[in-house]
Amino acid sequence: LGLLVEMASVHVEMNTMTYNAAVSACEKGGQWARALGLLVEMASVHVEMNTMTYNAAVSACEKVARWAEALGLLVVMASALVELN
């Protein structure tokens, strides 16, 4: 995640792929709150979220039994017309 901050500081374009990698890293590290924070950040800077983005965030929540957050993400996915996987 430090790399994500460093990339932004040297004006590397942050896109769906870079954010997906960061959300996936959060998922693997059990950092569910940070994963959700990255989704909020993506929305604020108008970076598109895709199935991979949401799957990693849902998995991050699932791994630490944050079921309400995981289900909430599925609702958001459906309302945003993101393909459920």
XYZ file of N, CA and C in Angstrom:
255
model
N 0.821 -1.201 0.000
C 0.000 0.000 0.000
C 0.856 1.252 0.000
N 2.050 1.143 0.549
C 2.977 2.267 0.501
C 3.324 2.628 -0.932
N 3.389 1.614 -1.773
C 3.684 1.850 -3.185
C 2.583 2.680 -3.836
N 1.350 2.447 -3.442
C 0.228 3.221 -3.978
C 0.383 4.697 -3.645
N 0.762 4.993 -2.433
C 0.978 6.378 -2.002
C 2.148 6.982 -2.771
N 3.210 6.207 -2.908
C 4.384 6.692 -3.636
C 4.059 6.964 -5.101
N 3.268 6.092 -5.705
C 2.882 6.299 -7.105
C 2.129 7.614 -7.270
N 1.217 7.878 -6.361
C 0.446 9.117 -6.432
C 1.349 10.331 -6.241
N 2.339 10.206 -5.378
C 3.207 11.347 -5.103
C 4.104 11.716 -6.282
N 4.373 10.757 -7.157
C 5.193 11.056 -8.341
C 4.321 11.162 -9.586
N 3.026 11.336 -9.362
C 2.051 11.609 -10.420
C 1.894 10.478 -11.422
N 1.998 9.234 -10.944
C 1.664 8.090 -11.776
C 0.147 7.972 -11.777
N -0.427 7.774 -12.949
C -1.877 7.698 -13.045
C -2.402 6.484 -12.287
N -3.327 6.730 -11.393
C -3.964 5.662 -10.639
C -5.184 5.226 -11.436
N -5.265 3.946 -11.744
C -6.383 3.457 -12.522
C -6.999 2.239 -11.846
N -7.969 1.650 -12.497
C -8.658 0.502 -11.917
C -7.679 -0.612 -11.581
N -6.731 -0.872 -12.445
C -5.787 -1.962 -12.228
C -4.916 -1.726 -10.993
N -4.424 -0.508 -10.819
C -3.569 -0.241 -9.662
C -4.380 -0.300 -8.363
N -5.588 0.236 -8.398
C -6.434 0.152 -7.212
C -6.829 -1.294 -6.914
N -7.117 -2.077 -7.951
C -7.462 -3.478 -7.728
C -6.316 -4.215 -7.035
N -5.099 -3.930 -7.450
C -3.940 -4.558 -6.814
C -3.873 -4.173 -5.335
N -4.158 -2.920 -5.043
C -4.113 -2.453 -3.650
C -5.230 -3.072 -2.821
N -6.438 -3.146 -3.374
C -7.565 -3.758 -2.653
C -7.266 -5.238 -2.421
N -6.697 -5.892 -3.415
C -6.322 -7.297 -3.273
C -5.261 -7.489 -2.192
N -4.307 -6.579 -2.114
C -3.290 -6.644 -1.061
C -3.937 -6.490 0.312
N -4.916 -5.604 0.417
C -5.647 -5.441 1.682
C -6.377 -6.730 2.049
N -6.978 -7.340 1.045
C -7.694 -8.595 1.269
C -6.740 -9.657 1.815
N -5.592 -9.783 1.198
C -4.612 -10.784 1.632
C -4.051 -10.459 3.023
N -3.984 -9.192 3.358
C -3.454 -8.777 4.658
C -4.496 -8.612 5.742
N -5.748 -8.947 5.441
C -6.800 -8.840 6.446
C -7.175 -7.414 6.801
N -6.907 -6.476 5.909
C -7.185 -5.062 6.179
C -8.488 -4.645 5.494
N -9.595 -5.172 6.006
C -10.888 -4.931 5.393
C -11.256 -3.453 5.380
N -10.988 -2.738 6.447
C -11.363 -1.321 6.522
C -10.579 -0.509 5.491
N -9.316 -0.827 5.319
C -8.501 -0.132 4.315
C -9.005 -0.450 2.913
N -9.419 -1.699 2.683
C -9.975 -2.076 1.379
C -11.209 -1.238 1.069
N -12.095 -1.093 2.058
C -13.298 -0.283 1.844
C -12.933 1.186 1.661
N -11.906 1.629 2.369
C -11.442 3.006 2.194
C -10.941 3.258 0.786
N -10.299 2.256 0.200
C -9.828 2.408 -1.181
C -11.003 2.512 -2.148
N -12.094 1.790 -1.884
C -13.273 1.917 -2.740
C -13.843 3.328 -2.666
N -13.875 3.878 -1.462
C -14.352 5.261 -1.291
C -13.434 6.217 -2.059
N -12.136 5.993 -1.944
C -11.169 6.831 -2.658
C -11.360 6.725 -4.164
N -11.567 5.501 -4.653
C -11.784 5.309 -6.087
C -12.984 6.115 -6.564
N -14.062 6.076 -5.808
C -15.258 6.837 -6.179
C -14.976 8.328 -6.172
N -14.213 8.788 -5.197
C -13.966 10.225 -5.088
C -13.081 10.756 -6.210
N -12.221 9.905 -6.758
C -11.355 10.349 -7.864
C -11.850 9.814 -9.212
N -13.064 9.267 -9.207
C -13.741 8.817 -10.425
C -12.981 7.719 -11.169
N -12.481 6.739 -10.418
C -11.866 5.560 -11.021
C -12.913 4.453 -10.991
N -13.125 3.826 -12.131
C -14.154 2.800 -12.251
C -13.822 1.569 -11.411
N -14.827 1.067 -10.720
C -14.704 -0.186 -9.972
C -15.319 -1.292 -10.815
N -14.673 -2.448 -10.824
C -15.193 -3.558 -11.611
C -15.410 -4.776 -10.715
N -15.753 -5.887 -11.336
C -16.017 -7.110 -10.584
C -14.831 -7.494 -9.714
N -13.627 -7.369 -10.238
C -12.431 -7.725 -9.487
C -12.281 -6.837 -8.244
N -12.560 -5.560 -8.396
C -12.476 -4.622 -7.272
C -13.392 -5.063 -6.142
N -14.661 -5.276 -6.497
C -15.644 -5.647 -5.485
C -15.366 -7.031 -4.901
N -14.963 -7.986 -5.747
C -14.679 -9.331 -5.237
C -13.580 -9.297 -4.183
N -12.531 -8.539 -4.436
C -11.432 -8.447 -3.461
C -11.908 -7.793 -2.173
N -12.730 -6.762 -2.284
C -13.237 -6.077 -1.091
C -14.196 -6.972 -0.308
N -15.073 -7.680 -1.012
C -15.988 -8.612 -0.349
C -15.182 -9.698 0.358
N -14.176 -10.225 -0.306
C -13.335 -11.262 0.284
C -12.592 -10.743 1.515
N -12.128 -9.500 1.460
C -11.451 -8.902 2.619
C -12.393 -8.863 3.811
N -13.643 -8.499 3.579
C -14.633 -8.451 4.658
C -14.970 -9.863 5.148
N -15.112 -10.778 4.217
C -15.460 -12.158 4.557
C -14.402 -12.802 5.430
N -13.138 -12.536 5.147
C -12.043 -13.173 5.883
C -12.008 -12.797 7.361
N -12.602 -11.664 7.698
C -12.636 -11.245 9.109
C -14.068 -11.191 9.641
N -14.950 -11.929 8.961
C -16.349 -12.081 9.373
C -17.106 -10.760 9.475
N -16.814 -9.842 8.577
C -17.565 -8.578 8.502
C -18.684 -8.773 7.477
N -19.672 -9.590 7.869
C -20.717 -10.021 6.955
C -21.603 -8.873 6.482
N -21.943 -7.952 7.357
C -22.806 -6.826 6.959
C -22.133 -6.000 5.873
N -20.833 -5.766 6.026
C -20.103 -4.995 5.019
C -20.026 -5.759 3.702
N -19.771 -7.074 3.773
C -19.691 -7.890 2.565
C -21.025 -7.871 1.816
N -22.122 -8.063 2.543
C -23.440 -8.033 1.908
C -23.764 -6.648 1.361
N -23.349 -5.615 2.073
C -23.558 -4.253 1.586
C -22.848 -4.010 0.263
N -21.646 -4.557 0.132
C -20.914 -4.419 -1.132
C -21.635 -5.127 -2.276
N -22.229 -6.273 -1.987
C -22.980 -6.975 -3.034
C -24.182 -6.157 -3.491
N -24.826 -5.481 -2.559
C -25.952 -4.605 -2.910
C -25.461 -3.449 -3.773
N -24.332 -2.854 -3.384
C -23.767 -1.744 -4.160
C -23.404 -2.221 -5.567
N -22.810 -3.407 -5.661
C -22.454 -3.961 -6.973
C -23.682 -4.066 -7.863
N -24.735 -4.615 -7.310
C -25.959 -4.803 -8.092
C -26.547 -3.467 -8.523
N -26.556 -2.495 -7.622
C -27.135 -1.196 -7.971
C -26.261 -0.431 -8.967
N -24.952 -0.723 -8.972
C -24.041 -0.083 -9.920
C -23.969 -0.869 -11.231
N -24.754 -1.936 -11.317
C -24.810 -2.793 -12.508
C -23.459 -3.425 -12.827
N -22.682 -3.720 -11.777
C -21.430 -4.449 -11.933
C -21.791 -5.917 -11.980
N -21.219 -6.638 -12.925
C -21.534 -8.056 -13.085
C -21.133 -8.822 -11.833
N -22.107 -9.554 -11.260
C -21.807 -10.381 -10.095
C -21.073 -11.625 -10.558
N -20.055 -12.010 -9.791
C -19.253 -13.169 -10.173
C -19.316 -14.190 -9.078
